[in-house]
Tab-separated table of N, CA and C in Angstrom:
chain	number	residue	atom	x	y	z
A	781	MET	N	83.165	152.414	-69.325
A	781	MET	CA	84.278	152.444	-68.383
A	781	MET	C	84.906	151.056	-68.245
A	782	THR	N	84.071	150.022	-68.241
A	782	THR	CA	84.569	148.658	-68.130
A	782	THR	C	85.464	148.312	-69.322
A	783	ALA	N	85.081	148.775	-70.515
A	783	ALA	CA	85.880	148.519	-71.724
A	783	ALA	C	87.247	149.195	-71.617
A	784	LEU	N	87.273	150.405	-71.081
A	784	LEU	CA	88.535	151.140	-70.916
A	784	LEU	C	89.440	150.433	-69.916
A	785	ILE	N	88.879	149.968	-68.828
A	785	ILE	CA	89.651	149.232	-67.825
A	785	ILE	C	90.174	147.925	-68.411
A	786	SER	N	89.342	147.250	-69.177
A	786	SER	CA	89.755	145.993	-69.809
A	786	SER	C	90.891	146.232	-70.805
A	787	LEU	N	90.787	147.284	-71.615
A	787	LEU	CA	91.845	147.630	-72.565
A	787	LEU	C	93.140	147.946	-71.819
A	788	HIS	N	93.015	148.727	-70.785
A	788	HIS	CA	94.181	149.090	-69.949
A	788	HIS	C	94.858	147.839	-69.397
A	789	ASN	N	94.071	146.954	-68.823
A	789	ASN	CA	94.615	145.738	-68.221
A	789	ASN	C	95.226	144.803	-69.258
A	790	ASN	N	94.622	144.702	-70.426
A	790	ASN	CA	95.160	143.844	-71.486
A	790	ASN	C	96.500	144.362	-71.993
A	791	VAL	N	96.556	145.647	-72.295
A	791	VAL	CA	97.789	146.232	-72.837
A	791	VAL	C	98.902	146.185	-71.794
A	792	LEU	N	98.615	146.644	-70.605
A	792	LEU	CA	99.655	146.688	-69.569
A	792	LEU	C	99.964	145.310	-69.011
A	793	GLY	N	99.018	144.397	-69.107
A	793	GLY	CA	99.284	143.019	-68.700
A	793	GLY	C	100.328	142.376	-69.589
A	794	ARG	N	100.249	142.641	-70.896
A	794	ARG	CA	101.265	142.132	-71.826
A	794	ARG	C	102.623	142.751	-71.522
A	795	LEU	N	102.614	144.043	-71.254
A	795	LEU	CA	103.865	144.731	-70.915
A	795	LEU	C	104.453	144.167	-69.623
A	796	ASP	N	103.578	143.932	-68.660
A	796	ASP	CA	104.019	143.386	-67.375
A	796	ASP	C	104.638	142.001	-67.539
A	797	SER	N	104.060	141.191	-68.416
A	797	SER	CA	104.598	139.838	-68.604
A	797	SER	C	105.935	139.836	-69.337
A	798	SER	N	106.239	140.907	-70.040
A	798	SER	CA	107.528	140.995	-70.737
A	798	SER	C	108.579	141.749	-69.927
A	799	ALA	N	108.235	142.234	-68.754
A	799	ALA	CA	109.155	143.050	-67.950
A	799	ALA	C	110.429	142.299	-67.563
A	800	ASN	N	110.339	140.975	-67.373
A	800	ASN	CA	111.513	140.205	-66.947
A	800	ASN	C	112.655	140.272	-67.949
A	801	TRP	N	112.340	140.343	-69.233
A	801	TRP	CA	113.401	140.435	-70.232
A	801	TRP	C	113.543	141.849	-70.788
A	802	LEU	N	112.447	142.614	-70.802
A	802	LEU	CA	112.479	143.947	-71.392
A	802	LEU	C	113.236	144.962	-70.525
A	803	THR	N	113.011	144.948	-69.237
A	803	THR	CA	113.629	145.940	-68.353
A	803	THR	C	115.154	145.858	-68.363
A	804	PRO	N	115.770	144.691	-68.128
A	804	PRO	CA	117.237	144.670	-68.160
A	804	PRO	C	117.811	144.935	-69.551
A	805	THR	N	117.114	144.504	-70.582
A	805	THR	CA	117.589	144.746	-71.945
A	805	THR	C	117.583	146.239	-72.251
A	806	LEU	N	116.500	146.915	-71.894
A	806	LEU	CA	116.433	148.360	-72.112
A	806	LEU	C	117.437	149.115	-71.247
A	807	ALA	N	117.659	148.663	-70.041
A	807	ALA	CA	118.643	149.325	-69.167
A	807	ALA	C	120.037	149.246	-69.777
A	808	ARG	N	120.399	148.084	-70.299
A	808	ARG	CA	121.711	147.955	-70.957
A	808	ARG	C	121.771	148.780	-72.226
A	809	LEU	N	120.681	148.819	-72.985
A	809	LEU	CA	120.633	149.616	-74.206
A	809	LEU	C	120.793	151.109	-73.890
A	810	VAL	N	120.127	151.574	-72.852
A	810	VAL	CA	120.261	152.976	-72.442
A	810	VAL	C	121.692	153.263	-72.001
A	811	PHE	N	122.292	152.351	-71.251
A	811	PHE	CA	123.693	152.533	-70.857
A	811	PHE	C	124.584	152.681	-72.085
A	812	VAL	N	124.422	151.775	-73.052
A	812	VAL	CA	125.251	151.805	-74.266
A	812	VAL	C	125.021	153.106	-75.027
A	813	ALA	N	123.776	153.540	-75.132
A	813	ALA	CA	123.450	154.750	-75.888
A	813	ALA	C	123.941	156.019	-75.213
A	814	VAL	N	123.941	156.048	-73.894
A	814	VAL	CA	124.213	157.295	-73.175
A	814	VAL	C	125.617	157.352	-72.571
A	815	LEU	N	126.105	156.259	-72.000
A	815	LEU	CA	127.334	156.336	-71.203
A	815	LEU	C	128.529	155.550	-71.731
A	816	LEU	N	128.332	154.602	-72.616
A	816	LEU	CA	129.449	153.777	-73.084
A	816	LEU	C	130.562	154.635	-73.698
A	817	VAL	N	130.238	155.460	-74.661
A	817	VAL	CA	131.245	156.287	-75.330
A	817	VAL	C	131.831	157.311	-74.359
A	818	TYR	N	131.019	157.836	-73.455
A	818	TYR	CA	131.496	158.772	-72.435
A	818	TYR	C	132.642	158.146	-71.633
A	819	TYR	N	132.451	156.916	-71.166
A	819	TYR	CA	133.487	156.266	-70.362
A	819	TYR	C	134.690	155.847	-71.200
A	820	TRP	N	134.477	155.346	-72.408
A	820	TRP	CA	135.609	154.946	-73.250
A	820	TRP	C	136.434	156.162	-73.658
A	821	ASN	N	135.785	157.281	-73.981
A	821	ASN	CA	136.529	158.499	-74.306
A	821	ASN	C	137.324	158.980	-73.102
A	822	SER	N	136.719	158.922	-71.946
A	822	SER	CA	137.418	159.318	-70.730
A	822	SER	C	138.643	158.447	-70.496
A	823	ALA	N	138.509	157.151	-70.728
A	823	ALA	CA	139.634	156.228	-70.535
A	823	ALA	C	140.756	156.503	-71.528
A	824	THR	N	140.409	156.764	-72.776
A	824	THR	CA	141.460	157.008	-73.777
A	824	THR	C	142.232	158.285	-73.484
A	825	LEU	N	141.608	159.243	-72.832
A	825	LEU	CA	142.307	160.480	-72.464
A	825	LEU	C	143.347	160.253	-71.364
A	826	LYS	N	143.222	159.144	-70.668
A	826	LYS	CA	144.131	158.861	-69.558
A	826	LYS	C	145.387	158.108	-69.993
A	827	ILE	N	145.442	157.711	-71.249
A	827	ILE	CA	146.549	156.890	-71.738
A	827	ILE	C	147.504	157.749	-72.556
A	828	ASP	N	148.780	157.550	-72.326
A	828	ASP	CA	149.803	158.255	-73.096
A	828	ASP	C	150.654	157.216	-73.821
A	829	GLY	N	150.104	156.648	-74.885
A	829	GLY	CA	150.824	155.643	-75.661
A	829	GLY	C	150.561	154.219	-75.224
A	830	SER	N	150.413	153.985	-73.948
A	830	SER	CA	150.203	152.649	-73.408
A	830	SER	C	149.328	152.754	-72.167
A	831	ILE	N	148.594	151.704	-71.891
A	831	ILE	CA	147.755	151.709	-70.685
A	831	ILE	C	148.609	151.804	-69.416
A	832	PHE	N	149.894	151.430	-69.544
A	832	PHE	CA	150.800	151.486	-68.397
A	832	PHE	C	151.473	152.845	-68.261
A	833	SER	N	151.165	153.758	-69.160
A	833	SER	CA	151.774	155.080	-69.157
A	833	SER	C	150.687	156.135	-69.017
A	834	ALA	N	150.489	156.624	-67.813
A	834	ALA	CA	149.436	157.606	-67.543
A	834	ALA	C	149.787	158.948	-68.167
A	835	SER	N	148.772	159.625	-68.688
A	835	SER	CA	148.973	160.936	-69.305
A	835	SER	C	148.858	162.037	-68.264
A	836	ALA	N	149.311	163.217	-68.650
A	836	ALA	CA	149.152	164.386	-67.785
A	836	ALA	C	147.668	164.670	-67.581
A	837	GLY	N	146.854	164.353	-68.608
A	837	GLY	CA	145.405	164.523	-68.483
A	837	GLY	C	144.812	163.639	-67.402
A	838	ALA	N	145.312	162.397	-67.324
A	838	ALA	CA	144.838	161.486	-66.281
A	838	ALA	C	145.224	162.002	-64.909
A	839	PHE	N	146.457	162.460	-64.808
A	839	PHE	CA	146.956	163.012	-63.549
A	839	PHE	C	146.069	164.183	-63.119
A	840	GLY	N	145.780	165.069	-64.068
A	840	GLY	CA	144.950	166.232	-63.777
A	840	GLY	C	143.502	165.896	-63.513
A	841	GLN	N	142.979	164.858	-64.164
A	841	GLN	CA	141.589	164.465	-63.950
A	841	GLN	C	141.374	163.838	-62.581
A	842	ILE	N	142.285	162.960	-62.196
A	842	ILE	CA	142.060	162.173	-60.980
A	842	ILE	C	142.673	162.825	-59.741
A	843	PHE	N	143.811	163.469	-59.909
A	843	PHE	CA	144.474	164.147	-58.790
A	843	PHE	C	144.758	165.601	-59.172
A	844	PRO	N	143.704	166.405	-59.359
A	844	PRO	CA	143.897	167.747	-59.905
A	844	PRO	C	144.801	168.655	-59.077
A	845	LYS	N	144.662	168.632	-57.771
A	845	LYS	CA	145.475	169.519	-56.930
A	845	LYS	C	146.940	169.090	-56.922
A	846	ALA	N	147.170	167.779	-56.847
A	846	ALA	CA	148.543	167.267	-56.865
A	846	ALA	C	149.198	167.533	-58.220
A	847	ALA	N	148.456	167.350	-59.298
A	847	ALA	CA	148.991	167.579	-60.644
A	847	ALA	C	149.339	169.048	-60.841
A	848	GLU	N	148.465	169.918	-60.383
A	848	GLU	CA	148.714	171.349	-60.516
A	848	GLU	C	149.944	171.776	-59.710
A	849	ALA	N	150.114	171.179	-58.545
A	849	ALA	CA	151.246	171.530	-57.677
A	849	ALA	C	152.596	171.216	-58.325
A	850	VAL	N	152.633	170.203	-59.205
A	850	VAL	CA	153.891	169.842	-59.875
A	850	VAL	C	153.836	170.179	-61.369
A	851	LEU	N	152.925	171.099	-61.729
A	851	LEU	CA	152.776	171.569	-63.109
A	851	LEU	C	152.528	170.431	-64.103
A	852	TYR	N	151.740	169.454	-63.674
A	852	TYR	CA	151.305	168.324	-64.501
A	852	TYR	C	152.465	167.455	-64.998
A	853	ASP	N	153.551	167.474	-64.267
A	853	ASP	CA	154.723	166.661	-64.606
A	853	ASP	C	154.462	165.229	-64.136
A	854	VAL	N	154.206	164.316	-65.095
A	854	VAL	CA	153.846	162.943	-64.753
A	854	VAL	C	154.991	162.194	-64.078
A	855	THR	N	156.199	162.667	-64.215
A	855	THR	CA	157.323	162.009	-63.535
A	855	THR	C	157.268	162.239	-62.029
A	856	GLN	N	156.441	163.176	-61.607
A	856	GLN	CA	156.311	163.488	-60.178
A	856	GLN	C	155.197	162.687	-59.489
A	857	MET	N	154.495	161.843	-60.248
A	857	MET	CA	153.413	161.052	-59.646
A	857	MET	C	153.981	160.042	-58.654
A	858	THR	N	153.238	159.837	-57.593
A	858	THR	CA	153.628	158.820	-56.617
A	858	THR	C	153.195	157.445	-57.130
A	859	PHE	N	153.717	156.419	-56.499
A	859	PHE	CA	153.335	155.045	-56.860
A	859	PHE	C	151.834	154.858	-56.665
A	860	PHE	N	151.303	155.364	-55.546
A	860	PHE	CA	149.865	155.266	-55.268
A	860	PHE	C	149.054	155.926	-56.384
A	861	GLN	N	149.445	157.119	-56.805
A	861	GLN	CA	148.720	157.817	-57.862
A	861	GLN	C	148.755	157.034	-59.170
A	862	ARG	N	149.896	156.446	-59.492
A	862	ARG	CA	150.016	155.646	-60.721
A	862	ARG	C	149.093	154.426	-60.671
A	863	ILE	N	149.032	153.779	-59.509
A	863	ILE	CA	148.174	152.596	-59.351
A	863	ILE	C	146.701	152.982	-59.488
A	864	VAL	N	146.304	154.064	-58.834
A	864	VAL	CA	144.911	154.521	-58.920
A	864	VAL	C	144.547	154.866	-60.361
A	865	ILE	N	145.428	155.579	-61.046
A	865	ILE	CA	145.166	155.949	-62.439
A	865	ILE	C	145.081	154.699	-63.314
A	866	PHE	N	145.988	153.757	-63.110
A	866	PHE	CA	145.975	152.529	-63.908
A	866	PHE	C	144.668	151.771	-63.724
A	867	PHE	N	144.283	151.508	-62.466
A	867	PHE	CA	143.072	150.728	-62.225
A	867	PHE	C	141.816	151.501	-62.618
A	868	GLY	N	141.827	152.809	-62.443
A	868	GLY	CA	140.693	153.619	-62.892
A	868	GLY	C	140.523	153.560	-64.399
A	869	THR	N	141.640	153.616	-65.112
A	869	THR	CA	141.596	153.537	-66.576
A	869	THR	C	141.126	152.165	-67.033
A	870	VAL	N	141.657	151.127	-66.427
A	870	VAL	CA	141.224	149.767	-66.766
A	870	VAL	C	139.725	149.622	-66.499
A	871	ALA	N	139.270	150.142	-65.376
A	871	ALA	CA	137.838	150.061	-65.042
A	871	ALA	C	136.990	150.777	-66.078
A	872	GLU	N	137.462	151.926	-66.573
A	872	GLU	CA	136.685	152.671	-67.561
A	872	GLU	C	136.599	151.947	-68.911
A	873	PHE	N	137.542	151.081	-69.193
A	873	PHE	CA	137.468	150.265	-70.407
A	873	PHE	C	136.689	148.969	-70.165
A	874	VAL	N	137.043	148.268	-69.102
A	874	VAL	CA	136.532	146.911	-68.893
A	874	VAL	C	135.074	146.890	-68.430
A	875	LEU	N	134.708	147.685	-67.450
A	875	LEU	CA	133.339	147.624	-66.924
A	875	LEU	C	132.294	147.961	-67.990
A	876	PRO	N	132.457	149.039	-68.766
A	876	PRO	CA	131.486	149.284	-69.838
A	876	PRO	C	131.470	148.169	-70.887
A	877	ALA	N	132.631	147.590	-71.190
A	877	ALA	CA	132.674	146.486	-72.168
A	877	ALA	C	131.892	145.284	-71.648
A	878	LEU	N	132.038	144.984	-70.363
A	878	LEU	CA	131.283	143.877	-69.766
A	878	LEU	C	129.781	144.135	-69.836
A	879	LEU	N	129.386	145.370	-69.573
A	879	LEU	CA	127.964	145.703	-69.660
A	879	LEU	C	127.471	145.639	-71.103
A	880	LEU	N	128.290	146.048	-72.037
A	880	LEU	CA	127.916	146.012	-73.449
A	880	LEU	C	127.585	144.593	-73.902
A	881	VAL	N	128.457	143.647	-73.589
A	881	VAL	CA	128.244	142.270	-74.044
A	881	VAL	C	127.407	141.445	-73.073
A	882	GLY	N	127.192	141.971	-71.876
A	882	GLY	CA	126.390	141.241	-70.898
A	882	GLY	C	127.139	140.099	-70.247
A	883	LEU	N	128.375	140.331	-69.869
A	883	LEU	CA	129.180	139.320	-69.187
A	883	LEU	C	129.475	139.796	-67.771
A	884	LEU	N	129.185	138.948	-66.785
A	884	LEU	CA	129.334	139.323	-65.370
A	884	LEU	C	128.633	140.661	-65.127
A	885	THR	N	127.474	140.777	-65.690
A	885	THR	CA	126.774	142.050	-65.796
A	885	THR	C	126.412	142.651	-64.442
A	886	ARG	N	125.912	141.837	-63.547
A	886	ARG	CA	125.526	142.369	-62.232
A	886	ARG	C	126.735	142.885	-61.469
A	887	VAL	N	127.827	142.143	-61.529
A	887	VAL	CA	129.060	142.571	-60.850
A	887	VAL	C	129.584	143.855	-61.496
A	888	ALA	N	129.570	143.913	-62.822
A	888	ALA	CA	130.046	145.101	-63.531
A	888	ALA	C	129.182	146.316	-63.205
A	889	ALA	N	127.875	146.137	-63.140
A	889	ALA	CA	126.979	147.250	-62.807
A	889	ALA	C	127.198	147.715	-61.372
A	890	LEU	N	127.403	146.782	-60.456
A	890	LEU	CA	127.691	147.146	-59.069
A	890	LEU	C	129.017	147.908	-58.978
A	891	ALA	N	130.010	147.446	-59.707
A	891	ALA	CA	131.301	148.144	-59.736
A	891	ALA	C	131.158	149.537	-60.357
A	892	MET	N	130.298	149.663	-61.356
A	892	MET	CA	130.068	150.978	-61.970
A	892	MET	C	129.423	151.943	-60.982
A	893	ILE	N	128.567	151.437	-60.116
A	893	ILE	CA	127.979	152.304	-59.085
A	893	ILE	C	129.088	152.866	-58.208
A	894	GLY	N	129.988	151.999	-57.756
A	894	GLY	CA	131.126	152.473	-56.961
A	894	GLY	C	131.975	153.458	-57.743
A	895	PHE	N	132.220	153.170	-59.014
A	895	PHE	CA	133.031	154.041	-59.857
A	895	PHE	C	132.380	155.417	-59.993
A	896	VAL	N	131.079	155.450	-60.219
A	896	VAL	CA	130.353	156.714	-60.379
A	896	VAL	C	130.494	157.577	-59.132
A	897	TRP	N	130.423	156.964	-57.951
A	897	TRP	CA	130.472	157.778	-56.737
A	897	TRP	C	131.901	158.188	-56.381
A	898	VAL	N	132.893	157.383	-56.744
A	898	VAL	CA	134.290	157.826	-56.599
A	898	VAL	C	134.533	158.983	-57.561
A	899	GLN	N	134.046	158.854	-58.774
A	899	GLN	CA	134.151	159.917	-59.769
A	899	GLN	C	133.488	161.199	-59.242
A	900	THR	N	132.360	161.064	-58.601
A	900	THR	CA	131.643	162.211	-58.048
A	900	THR	C	132.455	162.880	-56.941
A	901	ILE	N	133.057	162.075	-56.078
A	901	ILE	CA	133.900	162.632	-55.004
A	901	ILE	C	135.062	163.415	-55.603
A	902	VAL	N	135.702	162.869	-56.643
A	902	VAL	CA	136.812	163.571	-57.303
A	902	VAL	C	136.310	164.866	-57.937
A	903	ASP	N	135.153	164.827	-58.579
A	903	ASP	CA	134.599	166.033	-59.204
A	903	ASP	C	134.348	167.133	-58.171
A	904	VAL	N	133.808	166.750	-57.029
A	904	VAL	CA	133.461	167.729	-56.005
A	904	VAL	C	134.696	168.182	-55.230
A	905	ALA	N	135.452	167.226	-54.691
A	905	ALA	CA	136.603	167.579	-53.842
A	905	ALA	C	137.802	168.071	-54.652
A	906	GLY	N	138.019	167.472	-55.807
A	906	GLY	CA	139.196	167.826	-56.582
A	906	GLY	C	138.999	168.957	-57.564
A	907	HIS	N	137.833	168.984	-58.207
A	907	HIS	CA	137.591	169.966	-59.261
A	907	HIS	C	136.659	171.094	-58.833
A	908	GLY	N	136.101	171.002	-57.641
A	908	GLY	CA	135.243	172.066	-57.137
A	908	GLY	C	133.868	172.148	-57.790
A	909	VAL	N	133.414	171.056	-58.398
A	909	VAL	CA	132.079	171.037	-58.994
A	909	VAL	C	131.059	171.022	-57.865
A	910	LYS	N	130.017	171.815	-58.006
A	910	LYS	CA	128.968	171.830	-56.983
A	910	LYS	C	128.133	170.566	-57.097
A	911	LEU	N	127.936	169.911	-55.972
A	911	LEU	CA	127.189	168.659	-55.950
A	911	LEU	C	125.707	168.891	-56.176
A	912	GLY	N	125.176	169.940	-55.585
A	912	GLY	CA	123.740	170.179	-55.686
A	912	GLY	C	122.990	169.243	-54.765
A	913	GLY	N	121.710	169.168	-54.964
A	913	GLY	CA	120.892	168.315	-54.115
A	913	GLY	C	119.690	167.802	-54.867
A	914	LEU	N	119.030	166.863	-54.266
A	914	LEU	CA	117.805	166.320	-54.841
A	914	LEU	C	116.614	167.185	-54.435
A	915	PHE	N	115.577	167.140	-55.205
A	915	PHE	CA	114.318	167.833	-54.912
A	915	PHE	C	114.487	169.343	-54.778
A	916	ASP	N	115.447	169.918	-55.528
A	916	ASP	CA	115.676	171.364	-55.415
A	916	ASP	C	115.318	172.125	-56.695
A	917	ASN	N	114.641	171.470	-57.614
A	917	ASN	CA	114.175	172.092	-58.851
A	917	ASN	C	115.321	172.602	-59.730
A	918	ALA	N	116.481	171.977	-59.620
A	918	ALA	CA	117.628	172.319	-60.468
A	918	ALA	C	118.321	171.015	-60.854
A	919	ILE	N	118.761	170.933	-62.090
A	919	ILE	CA	119.477	169.739	-62.529
A	919	ILE	C	120.946	169.928	-62.166
A	920	THR	N	121.422	169.082	-61.259
A	920	THR	CA	122.779	169.223	-60.740
A	920	THR	C	123.535	167.903	-60.906
A	921	LEU	N	124.775	167.929	-60.482
A	921	LEU	CA	125.596	166.725	-60.521
A	921	LEU	C	124.940	165.596	-59.725
A	922	MET	N	124.370	165.914	-58.596
A	922	MET	CA	123.696	164.912	-57.767
A	922	MET	C	122.572	164.238	-58.554
A	923	ASP	N	121.764	165.024	-59.249
A	923	ASP	CA	120.665	164.462	-60.028
A	923	ASP	C	121.192	163.510	-61.107
A	924	GLN	N	122.233	163.936	-61.816
A	924	GLN	CA	122.818	163.117	-62.871
A	924	GLN	C	123.336	161.793	-62.317
A	925	ARG	N	124.095	161.866	-61.248
A	925	ARG	CA	124.724	160.660	-60.717
A	925	ARG	C	123.712	159.726	-60.062
A	926	VAL	N	122.653	160.264	-59.495
A	926	VAL	CA	121.591	159.411	-58.944
A	926	VAL	C	120.878	158.678	-60.083
A	927	MET	N	120.649	159.355	-61.199
A	927	MET	CA	120.028	158.692	-62.358
A	927	MET	C	120.926	157.583	-62.888
A	928	TRP	N	122.229	157.839	-62.998
A	928	TRP	CA	123.153	156.803	-63.452
A	928	TRP	C	123.126	155.617	-62.499
A	929	THR	N	123.134	155.917	-61.206
A	929	THR	CA	123.115	154.859	-60.192
A	929	THR	C	121.847	154.030	-60.320
A	930	PHE	N	120.720	154.692	-60.528
A	930	PHE	CA	119.466	153.962	-60.690
A	930	PHE	C	119.529	153.029	-61.899
A	931	LEU	N	120.069	153.514	-62.998
A	931	LEU	CA	120.217	152.690	-64.191
A	931	LEU	C	121.028	151.433	-63.876
A	932	PHE	N	122.145	151.612	-63.169
A	932	PHE	CA	122.980	150.462	-62.815
A	932	PHE	C	122.278	149.550	-61.806
A	933	LEU	N	121.501	150.123	-60.899
A	933	LEU	CA	120.749	149.299	-59.942
A	933	LEU	C	119.723	148.414	-60.652
A	934	VAL	N	119.096	148.933	-61.681
A	934	VAL	CA	118.156	148.120	-62.467
A	934	VAL	C	118.879	146.892	-63.002
A	935	ILE	N	120.101	147.089	-63.489
A	935	ILE	CA	120.881	145.974	-64.027
A	935	ILE	C	121.325	145.029	-62.912
A	936	VAL	N	121.750	145.588	-61.779
A	936	VAL	CA	122.153	144.736	-60.646
A	936	VAL	C	120.981	143.871	-60.202
A	937	ILE	N	119.811	144.443	-60.115
A	937	ILE	CA	118.631	143.723	-59.628
A	937	ILE	C	118.108	142.713	-60.654
A	938	ASN	N	118.065	143.106	-61.930
A	938	ASN	CA	117.427	142.285	-62.965
A	938	ASN	C	118.382	141.453	-63.801
A	939	GLY	N	119.657	141.704	-63.708
A	939	GLY	CA	120.615	140.976	-64.535
A	939	GLY	C	120.735	141.579	-65.920
A	940	ALA	N	121.308	140.806	-66.826
A	940	ALA	CA	121.649	141.310	-68.155
A	940	ALA	C	120.514	141.223	-69.156
A	941	GLY	N	119.578	140.333	-68.933
A	941	GLY	CA	118.531	140.118	-69.922
A	941	GLY	C	118.911	138.990	-70.869
A	942	PRO	N	118.027	138.698	-71.827
A	942	PRO	CA	118.226	137.527	-72.674
A	942	PRO	C	119.321	137.677	-73.731
A	943	ILE	N	119.640	138.898	-74.127
A	943	ILE	CA	120.642	139.112	-75.164
A	943	ILE	C	121.967	139.422	-74.468
A	944	SER	N	122.598	138.355	-73.963
A	944	SER	CA	123.815	138.558	-73.176
A	944	SER	C	124.623	137.269	-73.101
A	945	ILE	N	125.886	137.435	-72.813
A	945	ILE	CA	126.743	136.268	-72.592
A	945	ILE	C	126.356	135.593	-71.280
A	946	ASP	N	125.924	136.390	-70.299
A	946	ASP	CA	125.460	135.804	-69.036
A	946	ASP	C	124.364	134.765	-69.292
A	947	ARG	N	123.442	135.058	-70.192
A	947	ARG	CA	122.350	134.126	-70.479
A	947	ARG	C	122.891	132.854	-71.120
A	948	VAL	N	123.838	133.024	-72.046
A	948	VAL	CA	124.446	131.857	-72.705
A	948	VAL	C	125.160	130.983	-71.690
A	949	LEU	N	125.865	131.617	-70.748
A	949	LEU	CA	126.600	130.879	-69.718
A	949	LEU	C	125.721	130.481	-68.533
A	950	ARG	N	124.460	130.884	-68.582
A	950	ARG	CA	123.496	130.618	-67.520
A	950	ARG	C	123.927	131.203	-66.173
A	951	LEU	N	124.485	132.398	-66.224
A	951	LEU	CA	124.849	133.117	-64.997
A	951	LEU	C	123.642	133.880	-64.518
A	952	LYS	N	123.450	133.944	-63.241
A	952	LYS	CA	122.317	134.689	-62.671
A	952	LYS	C	122.619	136.117	-62.620
């Protein structure tokens, strides 16, 4: 039994000593593998030729009820709607790019948490997606978004890791 405990402590002790660089590096890698393309594809769907020209898809994604009321006619968008779509689209390009290269990583991850929950509100209030709940033995939107939030929290807490521009610039 002592040998088993010693083996356990040796193996996990090495893992524990590498956690400072391994955890944030893996968190960024998981983000890139799972969500980077998701957000970039979503952003490209919002552009109609130029980042300054919102598409009917963007109008329908972000303001579904308003878009439907005017038959997705982008000329009917209000100034507020255009601004929200513009900044949302920019965020979907810029924040994942910052996380990819590890620049201003903690700020970008914190902003992504806010983005995820605004996205969730739009999904529920605008598109009628059921939010679901935690601890209910069903995989729902709530479960997905809590997992994404946790991933971003790991990055907010631990930073970008050693393979990042933040490390080169000595940003905390």
